[in-house]
């Protein structure tokens, strides 16, 4: 069997206060026809990145709603994850060629994982490119059982075509394909049923629950950040698409107009992201070891509670991505009523209404201008924070995504 991750015990009734009793009751009703259904989720890692975060919350709630849930992760290798990182970049538009050798590394590793997949399931949901070819090898090994869904968390609106054409036949074999938004769908995929499900945040997680002001101050101070001076923060992987170097450039420009400004770049280094360390080092070099630029990772002991405190202590949260499948960190900050300046791309545009719940920007210069505006105008920042929280409450918290997935599974039954 593939390595499995323990499913944490969770209770849907705990969300009554955050989401309201009506949605909780609707979820129970929607789950009844699927009671006892065997559901398998497969992804590439149990830690780091948005997919693992979603699964840690949602699978325990599906179990509480009566489904029989299993979470498995594929076994990779350094070469495999190097290839899949190139795939990740290519599917978001970078002109990265997959050599025959790279394709073979990918296929050999997915085949090995398919041979370890045991058990029978009514529904299988495979996440992102790393295990995308799994279904093809399962069909080669034995009879296909259950309904198979592929969920792509990337922005596939403008992929590098040769790489997408390699993956398309594997994806086309699924019963359903889940995109974050309709604009991400690829018209060439004709076999699977299309579904559009935006990811959500867990309002009860350690990353998003309320923290007392004294706790925030203590945590931020322990990270050598001066709580008395204005702070801007970006929370994301250290990745070229998150543009950490552009964030540093924007910070330097904004600092000319905001005395004492500080920057925190906070991210986790995930096992399936070999570029992380390199981009952390590039950010350090680009920042020229400036004492007001704080580079913080899980290797420094920064986890969910620390991220929560930093986002709440920030005058502005930035997410200056160049491409973005969704960007859960935007909703995280908006939930905390912190104003957000985000790149005018992908899923960030779904969350931010420009000038209402935050600002959308296309360059470091625009980013710096909006940072200065928000730090200097507390009334505007407060208003945008309130509007952002309302938007997340209505659209981007866990119960809504659970409902969308239940509806999809029922449609495939």
XYZ file of C-alpha atoms in Angstrom:
413
model
C 0.000 0.000 0.000
C 1.122 3.542 -0.586
C 2.197 5.387 2.570
C -0.895 6.698 4.336
C -1.386 9.731 6.545
C -3.462 9.497 9.746
C -6.807 11.250 9.484
C -7.272 13.711 12.328
C -10.558 13.538 14.219
C -12.742 16.547 13.441
C -16.387 17.442 14.037
C -18.572 19.320 11.614
C -20.649 20.784 14.470
C -17.595 22.814 15.485
C -18.250 24.976 12.400
C -21.734 26.061 13.423
C -20.494 29.332 14.902
C -18.255 30.222 11.953
C -20.491 29.052 9.089
C -23.975 28.965 10.612
C -26.226 26.014 11.549
C -27.948 25.955 8.154
C -24.842 25.070 6.147
C -23.840 22.396 8.663
C -27.260 20.771 8.390
C -27.110 20.997 4.583
C -23.751 19.233 4.654
C -25.180 16.402 6.746
C -28.061 15.971 4.300
C -25.733 16.054 1.282
C -23.459 13.409 2.824
C -26.198 10.912 3.717
C -26.341 9.245 0.262
C -22.554 8.761 0.458
C -22.505 7.235 3.942
C -19.907 4.464 4.030
C -18.463 5.359 0.625
C -14.748 4.586 0.407
C -12.866 7.768 -0.529
C -9.142 7.889 -1.320
C -7.151 11.111 -1.758
C -3.675 10.918 -3.301
C -1.111 13.723 -3.395
C 2.648 14.152 -3.192
C 3.314 15.325 0.363
C 1.724 15.548 3.800
C 3.434 18.823 4.656
C 4.074 22.121 2.924
C 1.808 23.869 0.458
C -1.912 24.369 0.191
C -3.007 20.876 -0.862
C -1.669 19.173 2.266
C -3.210 21.918 4.374
C -6.614 21.386 2.770
C -6.488 17.635 3.284
C -5.488 17.819 6.947
C -8.714 19.717 7.610
C -11.186 18.283 5.139
C -10.620 14.554 5.338
C -11.388 14.408 9.056
C -14.626 16.244 8.387
C -15.586 13.853 5.567
C -15.012 10.999 8.009
C -17.229 12.740 10.554
C -19.910 13.034 7.856
C -19.882 9.257 7.404
C -17.425 8.563 4.579
C -14.657 5.958 4.874
C -11.602 8.115 4.133
C -7.984 7.242 3.285
C -5.149 9.686 2.505
C -2.145 8.296 0.627
C 1.008 10.055 -0.559
C 3.140 8.894 -3.446
C 6.774 7.965 -2.890
C 9.063 10.190 -4.921
C 12.776 10.664 -5.372
C 15.043 13.662 -5.810
C 15.044 13.200 -9.603
C 11.264 12.737 -9.676
C 10.560 15.920 -7.747
C 13.038 17.830 -9.905
C 11.011 16.731 -12.924
C 7.625 17.514 -11.374
C 8.814 20.970 -10.330
C 9.709 21.588 -13.981
C 6.249 20.299 -14.902
C 4.673 22.661 -12.353
C 6.460 25.609 -13.936
C 5.650 24.516 -17.497
C 1.948 24.042 -16.794
C 1.860 27.607 -15.477
C 3.439 28.917 -18.681
C 7.220 28.598 -18.410
C 8.892 27.221 -21.534
C 10.446 24.212 -19.840
C 11.151 21.218 -22.064
C 10.562 17.704 -20.761
C 13.327 15.575 -22.239
C 12.689 11.893 -22.988
C 14.773 11.075 -19.912
C 12.661 13.366 -17.723
C 9.455 11.813 -19.023
C 10.787 8.341 -18.257
C 11.775 9.341 -14.709
C 8.235 10.603 -14.184
C 6.484 7.577 -15.666
C 8.710 5.004 -13.948
C 8.074 6.540 -10.545
C 4.297 6.863 -11.018
C 4.147 3.256 -12.253
C 5.990 2.108 -9.114
C 3.452 3.947 -6.988
C 0.538 2.454 -8.918
C 1.894 -1.008 -8.143
C 1.755 -0.148 -4.417
C -1.861 1.038 -4.558
C -4.013 -1.619 -2.927
C -7.588 -1.714 -1.711
C -10.872 -0.887 -3.377
C -12.413 2.574 -3.357
C -15.639 4.107 -4.572
C -13.989 7.481 -5.241
C -10.355 8.410 -5.835
C -9.282 12.056 -5.953
C -5.757 12.605 -7.313
C -4.168 16.010 -6.755
C -1.946 17.924 -9.180
C 0.597 16.730 -11.774
C 2.852 14.601 -9.572
C 0.518 11.545 -9.474
C -1.598 12.480 -12.532
C -0.622 9.389 -14.576
C -1.574 7.062 -11.709
C -4.898 6.037 -13.257
C -3.285 4.932 -16.521
C -0.979 2.520 -14.689
C -3.763 1.281 -12.426
C -5.705 0.387 -15.561
C -2.641 -1.378 -17.004
C -2.175 -3.428 -13.837
C -5.789 -4.439 -13.299
C -9.436 -3.525 -13.602
C -10.384 0.081 -12.969
C -12.664 0.403 -9.951
C -14.555 3.349 -8.560
C -14.819 6.875 -9.917
C -11.564 8.745 -10.469
C -11.183 12.514 -10.259
C -8.133 14.667 -10.989
C -7.908 18.022 -9.227
C -5.534 20.578 -10.686
C -4.679 23.347 -8.241
C -2.548 25.180 -10.832
C -3.513 27.926 -13.246
C -3.702 25.978 -16.513
C -5.025 28.877 -18.589
C -1.806 29.253 -20.615
C 0.382 26.142 -20.221
C 3.505 25.422 -22.225
C 1.844 23.307 -24.886
C 4.400 20.476 -25.338
C 4.271 19.700 -21.616
C 0.496 19.887 -21.448
C 0.204 17.630 -24.514
C 2.264 15.009 -22.658
C -0.128 15.100 -19.690
C -3.407 15.507 -21.557
C -3.980 11.819 -22.441
C -3.439 10.810 -18.804
C -5.839 13.470 -17.563
C -8.428 12.686 -20.238
C -8.927 9.203 -18.778
C -10.444 10.490 -15.507
C -14.159 10.554 -14.787
C -13.982 14.172 -13.627
C -11.454 16.977 -13.634
C -11.598 19.735 -11.034
C -10.294 23.227 -11.754
C -10.222 26.173 -9.378
C -12.039 28.366 -11.913
C -13.653 28.036 -15.343
C -10.943 30.222 -16.866
C -8.378 27.530 -16.005
C -10.070 24.769 -17.994
C -8.390 23.342 -21.075
C -10.806 22.936 -24.005
C -8.926 19.898 -25.354
C -9.957 17.760 -22.370
C -13.175 16.109 -23.495
C -13.493 12.900 -21.478
C -13.835 13.956 -17.835
C -16.782 15.778 -16.353
C -15.608 19.341 -15.579
C -16.067 20.802 -12.109
C -14.970 24.121 -10.654
C -14.131 24.231 -6.957
C -12.144 27.015 -5.330
C -10.126 26.047 -2.258
C -10.980 27.396 1.186
C -9.399 28.140 4.551
C -10.200 26.476 7.844
C -11.340 29.223 10.253
C -10.736 26.922 13.217
C -7.151 25.963 12.392
C -4.193 27.161 14.419
C -3.288 29.369 11.482
C -6.614 31.195 11.443
C -8.204 31.102 14.895
C -8.322 34.195 17.103
C -5.169 35.163 19.010
C -5.050 37.539 21.948
C -3.063 40.753 21.322
C -0.573 39.814 24.043
C 0.080 36.450 22.346
C 0.615 38.176 19.001
C 3.109 40.577 20.537
C 5.067 37.825 22.276
C 5.293 35.646 19.171
C 6.327 38.479 16.867
C 8.926 39.708 19.345
C 10.374 36.188 19.629
C 11.080 36.335 15.883
C 13.108 39.560 16.288
C 10.446 41.664 14.583
C 9.821 45.071 16.155
C 6.111 45.161 16.995
C 6.211 48.962 17.303
C 7.223 49.496 13.674
C 5.068 48.874 10.578
C 5.404 45.407 9.067
C 4.503 44.043 5.639
C 4.459 40.293 5.084
C 4.316 37.743 2.300
C 3.573 34.139 3.264
C 4.305 31.650 0.478
C 6.693 29.041 -0.765
C 10.047 30.378 -1.901
C 9.256 29.971 -5.567
C 9.827 32.090 -8.708
C 6.077 32.394 -9.311
C 5.618 33.993 -5.871
C 8.170 36.681 -6.877
C 9.980 37.098 -3.538
C 12.626 39.250 -5.240
C 9.923 41.583 -6.555
C 8.474 41.838 -3.051
C 11.890 42.905 -1.744
C 12.083 45.542 -4.496
C 8.615 46.842 -3.560
C 9.595 46.953 0.112
C 12.701 49.000 -0.633
C 10.665 51.525 -2.620
C 7.946 51.745 0.032
C 10.516 52.220 2.785
C 11.462 55.598 1.299
C 7.991 56.839 2.338
C 7.273 54.698 5.405
C 9.767 55.242 8.203
C 10.862 52.085 9.998
C 9.130 49.704 7.586
C 9.943 46.001 7.984
C 9.408 43.030 5.666
C 8.774 39.388 6.597
C 9.012 36.698 3.918
C 7.580 33.560 5.498
C 7.398 30.144 3.892
C 7.600 26.405 4.364
C 10.185 24.255 2.643
C 8.285 21.263 1.312
C 9.679 17.843 0.399
C 8.236 18.006 -3.135
C 9.732 21.451 -3.918
C 13.478 21.213 -4.632
C 13.601 24.876 -5.700
C 12.662 26.119 -2.238
C 16.133 26.290 -0.698
C 17.587 27.894 -3.821
C 14.983 30.655 -3.887
C 15.380 31.216 -0.165
C 19.087 31.761 -0.793
C 18.352 34.059 -3.757
C 16.006 36.120 -1.590
C 18.684 36.384 1.091
C 21.230 37.566 -1.464
C 18.789 39.995 -3.079
C 17.943 41.423 0.342
C 21.637 41.991 0.980
C 21.231 40.696 4.544
C 19.168 43.774 5.461
C 18.259 43.464 9.191
C 14.754 44.758 8.411
C 14.105 41.873 5.980
C 13.147 38.759 7.940
C 13.348 35.435 6.061
C 11.463 32.871 8.130
C 10.727 29.195 7.436
C 9.639 26.030 9.192
C 13.343 25.345 9.703
C 13.335 28.342 12.068
C 10.438 26.850 14.012
C 7.845 28.991 12.237
C 4.580 27.072 12.069
C 0.876 27.819 11.871
C 0.619 29.826 15.099
C 3.583 31.998 14.134
C 2.110 32.643 10.673
C -1.197 33.571 12.312
C 0.499 36.075 14.621
C 2.629 37.602 11.859
C -0.364 38.094 9.546
C -2.351 39.719 12.354
C 0.561 41.984 13.314
C 1.131 43.145 9.736
C -0.042 46.515 8.457
C -0.322 44.941 4.994
C -0.057 41.391 3.678
C 1.379 41.081 0.179
C 0.932 38.223 -2.277
C 2.729 39.497 -5.358
C 2.491 36.299 -7.394
C 3.243 36.238 -11.110
C 0.989 33.197 -11.612
C -1.261 31.737 -8.938
C -3.622 28.783 -8.885
C -5.506 30.337 -5.980
C -3.377 31.614 -3.117
C -4.995 30.569 0.159
C -2.787 33.031 2.021
C -4.875 35.865 0.568
C -8.039 34.561 2.211
C -6.094 33.835 5.400
C -5.056 37.472 5.693
C -8.505 38.778 4.719
C -10.076 36.540 7.373
C -7.870 38.320 9.927
C -9.039 41.724 8.613
C -5.544 42.563 7.366
C -5.581 44.455 4.044
C -3.955 42.633 1.132
C -2.005 43.791 -1.920
C -1.987 40.949 -4.446
C -0.693 40.234 -7.904
C -3.319 40.756 -10.594
C -3.299 37.084 -11.601
C -5.208 33.820 -11.328
C -7.033 32.981 -8.131
C -5.943 36.193 -6.421
C -8.358 38.041 -8.710
C -11.133 35.742 -7.485
C -10.564 36.822 -3.892
C -9.695 40.517 -4.134
C -12.101 43.074 -5.512
C -9.684 45.843 -6.414
C -10.159 48.901 -4.245
C -12.827 47.204 -2.101
C -11.333 44.156 -0.359
C -7.714 44.952 -1.239
C -5.585 46.076 -4.170
C -4.445 44.251 -7.304
C -1.067 45.223 -8.741
C 1.046 44.411 -11.805
C 4.520 45.567 -10.790
C 6.796 46.224 -7.805
C 6.242 49.971 -8.305
C 2.449 49.604 -8.050
C 2.882 47.260 -5.093
C 5.028 49.823 -3.268
C 2.521 52.598 -3.965
C -0.363 50.578 -2.529
C 1.658 49.579 0.531
C 2.435 53.230 1.251
C -1.222 54.149 0.737
C -2.529 51.510 3.139
C 0.076 52.086 5.847
C -0.632 55.818 5.715
C -4.437 55.560 5.616
C -5.610 53.584 8.630
C -9.287 54.246 7.868
C -8.970 52.734 4.390
C -7.004 49.789 5.732
C -9.660 49.130 8.369
C -12.497 49.317 5.823
C -10.764 46.958 3.409
C -9.992 44.559 6.231
C -13.677 44.392 7.205
C -14.805 43.897 3.599
C -12.164 41.206 3.096
C -13.338 39.262 6.145
C -16.930 39.368 4.898
C -15.893 38.056 1.478
C -14.034 35.093 2.986
C -16.912 34.296 5.339
C -19.343 34.142 2.418
C -17.152 32.287 -0.082
C -13.900 30.791 1.155
C -14.293 28.795 4.365
C -14.167 24.992 4.621
C -17.890 24.041 4.710
C -18.504 25.515 1.251
C -15.737 23.451 -0.327
C -16.950 20.280 1.386
C -20.377 20.851 -0.141
C -18.913 21.304 -3.624
C -17.002 18.030 -3.347
C -20.026 16.126 -2.052
C -22.097 17.428 -4.951
C -19.425 16.282 -7.422
C -19.162 12.792 -5.938
C -22.935 12.387 -5.909
C -23.065 13.415 -9.583
C -20.624 10.588 -10.415
C -22.428 7.912 -8.391
